[in-house]
Coordinates of C-alpha atoms in Angstrom, one line a residue:
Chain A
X1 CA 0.0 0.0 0.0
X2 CA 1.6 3.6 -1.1
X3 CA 2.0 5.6 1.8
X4 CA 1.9 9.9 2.0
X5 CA 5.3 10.9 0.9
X6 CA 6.6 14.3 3.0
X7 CA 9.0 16.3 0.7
X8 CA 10.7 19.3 1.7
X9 CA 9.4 22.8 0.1
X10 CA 12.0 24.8 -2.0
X11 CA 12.1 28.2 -2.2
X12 CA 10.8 27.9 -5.6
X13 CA 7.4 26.1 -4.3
X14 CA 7.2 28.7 -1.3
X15 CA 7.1 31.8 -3.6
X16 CA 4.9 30.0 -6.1
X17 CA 2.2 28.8 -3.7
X18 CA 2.4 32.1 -2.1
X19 CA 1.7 34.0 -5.5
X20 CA -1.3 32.0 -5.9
X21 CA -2.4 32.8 -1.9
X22 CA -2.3 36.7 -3.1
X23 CA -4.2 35.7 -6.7
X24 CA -6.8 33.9 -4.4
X25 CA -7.1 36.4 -2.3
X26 CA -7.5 38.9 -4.5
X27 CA -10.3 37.1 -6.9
X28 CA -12.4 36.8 -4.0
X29 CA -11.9 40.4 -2.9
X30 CA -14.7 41.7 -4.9
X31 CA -17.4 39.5 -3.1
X32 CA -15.3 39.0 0.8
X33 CA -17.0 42.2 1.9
X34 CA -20.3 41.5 1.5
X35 CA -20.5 38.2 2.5
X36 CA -18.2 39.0 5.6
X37 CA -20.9 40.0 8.2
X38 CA -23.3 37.8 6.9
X39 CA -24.8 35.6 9.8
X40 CA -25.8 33.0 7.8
X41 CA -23.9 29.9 8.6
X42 CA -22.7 28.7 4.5
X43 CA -22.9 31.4 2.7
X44 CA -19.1 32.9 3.1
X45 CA -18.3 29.4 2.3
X46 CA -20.5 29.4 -0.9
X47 CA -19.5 32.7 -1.8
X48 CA -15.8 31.9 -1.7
X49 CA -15.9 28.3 -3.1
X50 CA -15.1 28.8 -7.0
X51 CA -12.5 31.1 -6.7
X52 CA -10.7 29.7 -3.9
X53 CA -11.3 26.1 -5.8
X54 CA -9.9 27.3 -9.2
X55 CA -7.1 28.8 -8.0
X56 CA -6.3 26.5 -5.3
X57 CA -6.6 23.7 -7.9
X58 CA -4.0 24.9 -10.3
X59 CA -1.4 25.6 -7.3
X60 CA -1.4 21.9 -6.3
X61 CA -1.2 21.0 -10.3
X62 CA 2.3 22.8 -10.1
X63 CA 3.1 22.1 -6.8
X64 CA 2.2 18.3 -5.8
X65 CA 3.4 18.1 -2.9
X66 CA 1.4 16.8 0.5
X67 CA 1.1 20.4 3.0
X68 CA 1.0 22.2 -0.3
X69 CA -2.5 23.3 0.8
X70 CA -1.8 23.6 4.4
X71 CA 0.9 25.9 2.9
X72 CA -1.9 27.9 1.2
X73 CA -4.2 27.7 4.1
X74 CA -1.3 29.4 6.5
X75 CA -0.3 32.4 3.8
X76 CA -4.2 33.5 3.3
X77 CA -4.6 32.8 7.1
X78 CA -1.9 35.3 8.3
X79 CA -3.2 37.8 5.8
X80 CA -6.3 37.4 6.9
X81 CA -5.6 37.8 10.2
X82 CA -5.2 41.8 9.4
X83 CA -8.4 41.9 8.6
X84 CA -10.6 39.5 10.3
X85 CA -8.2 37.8 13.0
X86 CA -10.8 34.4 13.3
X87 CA -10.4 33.8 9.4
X88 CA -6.7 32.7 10.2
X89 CA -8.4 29.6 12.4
X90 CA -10.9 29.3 9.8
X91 CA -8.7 29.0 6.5
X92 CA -5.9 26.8 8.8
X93 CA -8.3 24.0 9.8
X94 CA -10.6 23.9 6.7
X95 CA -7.0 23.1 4.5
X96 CA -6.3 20.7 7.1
X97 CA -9.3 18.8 7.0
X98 CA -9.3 19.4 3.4
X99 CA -5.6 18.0 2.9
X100 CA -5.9 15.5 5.1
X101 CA -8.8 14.0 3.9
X102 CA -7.9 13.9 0.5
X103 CA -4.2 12.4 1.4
X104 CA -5.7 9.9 3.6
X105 CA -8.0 8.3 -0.2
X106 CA -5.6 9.0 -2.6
X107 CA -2.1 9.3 -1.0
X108 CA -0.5 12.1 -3.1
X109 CA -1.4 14.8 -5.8
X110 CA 0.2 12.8 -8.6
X111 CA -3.4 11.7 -8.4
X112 CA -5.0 14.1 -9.9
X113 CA -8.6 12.8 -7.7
X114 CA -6.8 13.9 -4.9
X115 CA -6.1 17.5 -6.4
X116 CA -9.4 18.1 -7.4
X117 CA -10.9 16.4 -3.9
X118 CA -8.7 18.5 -1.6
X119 CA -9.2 22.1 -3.3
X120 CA -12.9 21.3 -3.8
X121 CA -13.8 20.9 -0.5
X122 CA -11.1 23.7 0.8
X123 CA -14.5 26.0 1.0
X124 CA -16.7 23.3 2.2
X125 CA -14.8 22.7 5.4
X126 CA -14.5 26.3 6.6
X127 CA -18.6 25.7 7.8
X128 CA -17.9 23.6 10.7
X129 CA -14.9 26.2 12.1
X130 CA -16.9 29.1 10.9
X131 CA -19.9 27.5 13.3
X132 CA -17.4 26.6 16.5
X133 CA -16.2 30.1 15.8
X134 CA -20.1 31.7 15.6
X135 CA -21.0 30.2 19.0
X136 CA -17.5 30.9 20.8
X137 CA -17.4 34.2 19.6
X138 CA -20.6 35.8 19.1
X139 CA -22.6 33.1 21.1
X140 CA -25.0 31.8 19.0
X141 CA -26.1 28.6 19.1
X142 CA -25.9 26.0 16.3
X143 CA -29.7 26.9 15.3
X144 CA -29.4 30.0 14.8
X145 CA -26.7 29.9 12.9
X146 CA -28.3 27.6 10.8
X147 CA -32.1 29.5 10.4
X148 CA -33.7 27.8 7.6
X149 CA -32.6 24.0 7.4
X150 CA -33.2 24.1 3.2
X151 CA -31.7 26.8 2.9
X152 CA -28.7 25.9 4.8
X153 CA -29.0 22.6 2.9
X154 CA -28.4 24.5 -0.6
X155 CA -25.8 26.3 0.8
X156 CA -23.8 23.8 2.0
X157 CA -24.5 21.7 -0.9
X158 CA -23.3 24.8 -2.9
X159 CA -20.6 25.3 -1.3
X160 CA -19.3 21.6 -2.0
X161 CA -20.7 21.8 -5.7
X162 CA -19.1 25.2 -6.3
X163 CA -15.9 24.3 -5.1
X164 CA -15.7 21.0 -7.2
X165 CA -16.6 22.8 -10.2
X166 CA -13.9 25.7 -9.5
X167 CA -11.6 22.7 -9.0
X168 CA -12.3 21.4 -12.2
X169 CA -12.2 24.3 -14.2
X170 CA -8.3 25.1 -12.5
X171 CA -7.7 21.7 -13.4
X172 CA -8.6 22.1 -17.4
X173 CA -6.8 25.8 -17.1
X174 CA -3.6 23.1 -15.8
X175 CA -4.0 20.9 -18.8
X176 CA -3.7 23.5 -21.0
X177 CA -0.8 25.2 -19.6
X178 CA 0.9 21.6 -19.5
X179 CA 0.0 21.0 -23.1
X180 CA 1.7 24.7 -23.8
X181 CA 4.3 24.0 -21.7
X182 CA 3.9 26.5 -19.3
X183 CA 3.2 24.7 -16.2
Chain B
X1 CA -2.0 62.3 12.7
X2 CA -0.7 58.7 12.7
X3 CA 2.9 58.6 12.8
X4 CA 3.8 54.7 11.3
X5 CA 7.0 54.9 13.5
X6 CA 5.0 55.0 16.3
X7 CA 2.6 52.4 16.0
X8 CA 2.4 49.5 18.8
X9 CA 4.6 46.5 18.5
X10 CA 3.4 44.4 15.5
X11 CA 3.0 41.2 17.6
X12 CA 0.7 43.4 20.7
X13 CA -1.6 44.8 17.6
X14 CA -2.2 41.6 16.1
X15 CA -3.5 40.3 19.8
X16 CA -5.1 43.1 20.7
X17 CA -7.0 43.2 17.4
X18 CA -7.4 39.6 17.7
X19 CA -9.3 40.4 21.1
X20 CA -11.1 43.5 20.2
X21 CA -12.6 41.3 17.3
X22 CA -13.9 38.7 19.9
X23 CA -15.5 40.6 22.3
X24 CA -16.6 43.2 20.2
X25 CA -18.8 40.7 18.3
X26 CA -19.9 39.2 21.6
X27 CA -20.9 42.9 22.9
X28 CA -22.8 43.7 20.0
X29 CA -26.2 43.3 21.5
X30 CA -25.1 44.8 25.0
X31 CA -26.8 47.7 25.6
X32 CA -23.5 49.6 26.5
X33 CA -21.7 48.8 23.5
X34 CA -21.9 52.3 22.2
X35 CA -19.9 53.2 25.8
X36 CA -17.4 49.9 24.7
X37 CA -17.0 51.9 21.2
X38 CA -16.3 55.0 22.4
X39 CA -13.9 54.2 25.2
X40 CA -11.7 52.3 22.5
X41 CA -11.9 55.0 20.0
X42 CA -10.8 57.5 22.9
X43 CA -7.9 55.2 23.5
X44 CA -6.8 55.2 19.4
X45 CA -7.2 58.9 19.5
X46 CA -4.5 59.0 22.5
X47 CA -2.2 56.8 20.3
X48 CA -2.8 58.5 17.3
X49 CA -4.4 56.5 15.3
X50 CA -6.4 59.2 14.0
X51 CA -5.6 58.4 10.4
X52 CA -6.1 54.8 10.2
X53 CA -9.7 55.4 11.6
X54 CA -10.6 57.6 8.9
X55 CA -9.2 55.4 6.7
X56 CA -11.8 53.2 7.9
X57 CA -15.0 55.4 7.5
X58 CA -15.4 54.6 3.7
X59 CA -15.6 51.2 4.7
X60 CA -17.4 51.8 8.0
X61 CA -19.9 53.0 5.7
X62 CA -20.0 51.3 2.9
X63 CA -20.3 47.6 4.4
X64 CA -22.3 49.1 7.5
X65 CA -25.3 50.1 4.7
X66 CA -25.0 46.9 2.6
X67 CA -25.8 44.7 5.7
X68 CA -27.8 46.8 7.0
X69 CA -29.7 46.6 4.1
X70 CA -29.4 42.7 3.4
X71 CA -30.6 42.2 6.9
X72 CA -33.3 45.1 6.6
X73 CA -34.7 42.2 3.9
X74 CA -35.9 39.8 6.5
X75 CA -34.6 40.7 10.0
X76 CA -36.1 43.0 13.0
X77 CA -35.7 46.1 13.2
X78 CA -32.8 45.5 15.9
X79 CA -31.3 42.9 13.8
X80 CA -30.8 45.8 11.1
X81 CA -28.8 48.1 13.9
X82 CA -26.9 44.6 14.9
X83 CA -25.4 44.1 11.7
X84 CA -24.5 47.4 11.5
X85 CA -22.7 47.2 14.7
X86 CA -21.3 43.9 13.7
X87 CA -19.7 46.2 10.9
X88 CA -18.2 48.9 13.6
X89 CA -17.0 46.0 15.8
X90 CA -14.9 44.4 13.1
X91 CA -13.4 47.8 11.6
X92 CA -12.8 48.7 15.8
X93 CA -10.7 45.6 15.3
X94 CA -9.3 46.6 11.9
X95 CA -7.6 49.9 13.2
X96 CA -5.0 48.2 15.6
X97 CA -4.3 45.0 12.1
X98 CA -4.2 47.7 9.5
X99 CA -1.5 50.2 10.8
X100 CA 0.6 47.1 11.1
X101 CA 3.7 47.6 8.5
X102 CA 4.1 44.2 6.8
X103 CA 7.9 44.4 6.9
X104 CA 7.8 44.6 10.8
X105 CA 5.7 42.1 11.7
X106 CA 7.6 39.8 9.3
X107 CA 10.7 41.4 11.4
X108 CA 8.8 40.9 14.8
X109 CA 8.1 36.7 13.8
X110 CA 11.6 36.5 12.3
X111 CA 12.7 37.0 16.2
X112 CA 10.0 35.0 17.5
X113 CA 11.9 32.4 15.2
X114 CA 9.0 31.9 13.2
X115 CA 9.8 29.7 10.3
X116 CA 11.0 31.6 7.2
X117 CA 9.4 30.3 4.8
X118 CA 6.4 31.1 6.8
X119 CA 7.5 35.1 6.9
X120 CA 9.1 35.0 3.4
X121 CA 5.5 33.7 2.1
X122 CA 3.6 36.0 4.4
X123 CA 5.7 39.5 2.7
X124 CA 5.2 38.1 -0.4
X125 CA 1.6 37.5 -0.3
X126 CA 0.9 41.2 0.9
X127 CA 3.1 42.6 -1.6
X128 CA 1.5 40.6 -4.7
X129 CA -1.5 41.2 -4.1
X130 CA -0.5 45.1 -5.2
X131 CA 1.1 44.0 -8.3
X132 CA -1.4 41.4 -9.4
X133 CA -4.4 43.9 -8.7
X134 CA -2.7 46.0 -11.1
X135 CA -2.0 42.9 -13.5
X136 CA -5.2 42.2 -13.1
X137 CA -6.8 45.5 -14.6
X138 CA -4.2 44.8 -17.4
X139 CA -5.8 41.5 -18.7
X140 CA -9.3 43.4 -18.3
X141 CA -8.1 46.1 -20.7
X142 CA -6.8 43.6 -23.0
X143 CA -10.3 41.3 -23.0
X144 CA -12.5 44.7 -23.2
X145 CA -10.3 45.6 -26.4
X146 CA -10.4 42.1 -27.8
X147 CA -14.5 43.2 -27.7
X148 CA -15.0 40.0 -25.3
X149 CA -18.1 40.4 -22.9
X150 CA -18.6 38.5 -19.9
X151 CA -22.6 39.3 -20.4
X152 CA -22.3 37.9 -24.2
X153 CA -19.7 34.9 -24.1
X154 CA -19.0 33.9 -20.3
X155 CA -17.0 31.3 -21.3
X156 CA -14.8 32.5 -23.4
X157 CA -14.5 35.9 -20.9
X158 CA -13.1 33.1 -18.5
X159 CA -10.8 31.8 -20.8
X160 CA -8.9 35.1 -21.9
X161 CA -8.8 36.3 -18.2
X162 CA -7.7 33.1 -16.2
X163 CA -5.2 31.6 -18.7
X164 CA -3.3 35.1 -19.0
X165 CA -3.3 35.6 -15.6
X166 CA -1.9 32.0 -14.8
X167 CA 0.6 32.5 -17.0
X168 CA 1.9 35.6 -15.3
X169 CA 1.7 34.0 -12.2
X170 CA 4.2 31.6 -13.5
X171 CA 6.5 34.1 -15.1
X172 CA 6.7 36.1 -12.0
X173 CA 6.9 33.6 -9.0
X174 CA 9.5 31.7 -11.8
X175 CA 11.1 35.1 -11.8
X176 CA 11.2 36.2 -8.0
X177 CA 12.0 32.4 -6.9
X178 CA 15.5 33.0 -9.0
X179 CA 15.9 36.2 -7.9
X180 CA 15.5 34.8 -3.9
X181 CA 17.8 31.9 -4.6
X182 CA 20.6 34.6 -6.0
X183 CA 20.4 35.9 -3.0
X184 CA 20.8 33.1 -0.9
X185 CA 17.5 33.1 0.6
X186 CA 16.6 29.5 1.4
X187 CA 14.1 27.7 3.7
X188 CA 16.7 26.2 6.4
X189 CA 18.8 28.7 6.5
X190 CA 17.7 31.2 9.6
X191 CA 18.2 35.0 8.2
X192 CA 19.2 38.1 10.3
X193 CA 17.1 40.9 10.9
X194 CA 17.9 44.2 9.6
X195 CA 15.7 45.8 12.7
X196 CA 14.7 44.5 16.3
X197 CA 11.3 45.0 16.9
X198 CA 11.2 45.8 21.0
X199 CA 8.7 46.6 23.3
X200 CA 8.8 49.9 24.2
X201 CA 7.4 52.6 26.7
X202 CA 4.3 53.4 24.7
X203 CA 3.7 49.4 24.4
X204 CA 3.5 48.9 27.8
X205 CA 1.2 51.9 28.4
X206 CA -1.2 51.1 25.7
X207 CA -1.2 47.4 27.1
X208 CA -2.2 49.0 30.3
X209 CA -4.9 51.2 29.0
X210 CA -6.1 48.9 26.8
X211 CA -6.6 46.2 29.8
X212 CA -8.0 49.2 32.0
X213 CA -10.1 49.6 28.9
X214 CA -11.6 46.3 28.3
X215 CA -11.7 44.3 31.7
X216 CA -14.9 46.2 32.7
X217 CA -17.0 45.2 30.0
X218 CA -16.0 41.7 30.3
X219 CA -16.8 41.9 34.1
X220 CA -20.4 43.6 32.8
X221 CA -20.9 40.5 30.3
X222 CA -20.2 38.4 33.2
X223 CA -22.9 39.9 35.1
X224 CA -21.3 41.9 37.0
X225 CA -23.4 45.3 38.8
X226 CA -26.3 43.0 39.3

């Protein structure tokens, strides 16, 4: 049975994956504010899926190794933590349930499942931090966080669906910069 | 107004925010959180952070009407004032983050023997995001003049603006990662700082006021004057 192989980060990965953190960061800018205050527990995560899955997506095409997301999840963290300190906790544990999820089935991003898996669901899994956060924080409780059940349902469900298809798109994007040569 | 020289120690803002953002999102429906606003805002105005609040006021604005008006939709009257206050909270917190200098609080972790690949990645992260806004605006000229629409051909839109902007991404971080290597940077090898980041005078003195500030509104939230 293949087990997760650990490599050790070059310079070269470090400055690309950070690149792509600021290229994240910024594609999601234009929406961030609005959703930011929103109470509804989802929607950030639905609102932030495609970009951060496209984007993501191509970063672990290039760099394929395992932490490359965790990598990711730590950069936007910190500079997120200028701006809305609990998003460092939220974009740190969502890649590490992300990651290590998609490590765990498929082993490494040679697999290109794996890829597509772990930057997928990057999004999904900032829900359950974003709720711990919710009641810690502000105190509310799980229910009212969650208000309407179908509408929590879609956007939960749209968070995961959005983020797969950002994922796939970033992952066609990678093909064709492979075919040019280019990634 | 807001001298940058002066600011607070990099690491103390980041905490301080860190807390201001907690409780000021748990004091939101206090009925003293105006007196919670206004004791902090006093306390900025002593430090001088005068010009990094009105910095803030577009945004205070801005955001503060767009909930508002989202929640106005289906929410109580009083859920409409929260979210506005939600808004304040988070841009109270905001003040301390924002007049943090990126190059000292990469400084400031470099000494609290952060790894550097960790405070390399974090400078160039802040600084990129400058430089790819503007690359950004770039591609968007180029797709407007190539009479591309977003409206008309979404798909297409998509294509001219992601695959350029991928590209760059690779020609730049290809670029800088050369450009670090030349210069020896690497990710074991542990750099020297250029400038300590101490605590001073004024560090201690906000971190007084600042306590003095908050630790009677926790003690009210607590129940406390029953």
């Amino acid at each position: 049975m293949n087990k997760i192989k650990l490599e050790a980060f070059t310079i070269k990965d470090i400055v690309f994956l950070a690149v792509i953190t600021a290229v994240t960061l910024l594609a999601s800018a234009p929406i961030a504010p609005i959703v930011m205050t929103v109470t509804k527990l989802g929607a950030q995560a639905c609102a932030m899926a495609l970009p951060f899955g496209l984007l993501t997506s191509i970063g672990l095409r290039k760099v394929k190794k395992s932490g490359s997301l965790i990598i990711i999840g730590f950069f936007s963290g910190l500079v997120l933590l200028l701006m809305a300190p609990v998003m460092f906790f939220n974009q740190l544990v969502a890649t590490l349930l992300s990651e290590g999820l998609a490590l765990v089935l498929f082993k490494s991003y040679e697999n290109r499942k794996a890829v597509l898996f772990s930057a997928g669901l990057f999004s999904f899994f900032t829900i359950p931090t974003t709720a711990v956060v919710n009641i810690l924080a502000k105190g509310r409780t799980l229910a009212e966080q969650i208000g309407n059940p179908l509408s929590f349902i879609l956007l939960v469900v749209g968070a995961a669906a959005l983020g797969f298809a950002g994922a796939l798109i970033g992952n066609r994007i990678a093909d064709e910069l492979k075919k040019a040569g280019k990634l | 107004m807001n001298n940058p020289e002066k600011n607070i120690h990099p690491i103390l803002s980041l905490l301080f925010s860190l807390i201001l953002f907690v409780t000021g999102l748990l004091f939101v429906k206090k009925p003293w959180f105006w007196i919670y606003l206004a004791s902090f805002f006093l306390l900025f105005l002593l430090f001088c952070f005068g010009r990094t609040m009105l910095r803030l006021i577009p945004f205070v604005l801005i955001l503060g009407a767009l909930t508002a008006g989202l929640t106005a939709v289906n929410g109580k009257p009083s859920d409409i004032l929260y979210a506005f206050y939600r808004v304040l909270a988070i841009a109270l917190a905001g003040v301390l983050s924002i007049s943090v200098k990126p190059i000292k609080l990469v400084r400031a972790f470099n000494q609290l023997k952060v790894p550097r690949w960790l405070t390399l990645g974090l400078l160039i992260v802040i600084r990129f995001m400058q430089i790819f806004y503007e690359e950004i605006q770039q591609i968007k000229q180029a797709i407007v003049v190539r009479g591309i629409r977003f409206t008309e051909t979404p798909l297409l839109w998509a294509r001219a603006f992601f695959i350029p902007l991928i590209v760059r991404v690779l020609n730049i971080s290809e670029g800088l990662a050369i450009s670090l290597e030349t210069r020896a940077f690497s990710t074991e090898s542990e750099g020297t700082s250029y400038e300590i980041i101490a605590f001073e005078k004024r560090d201690w003195l906000f971190t007084a006021l600042f306590s003095a500030c908050l630790l009677p509104f926790i003690y009210l939230s607590l129940g406390g004057l029953k």
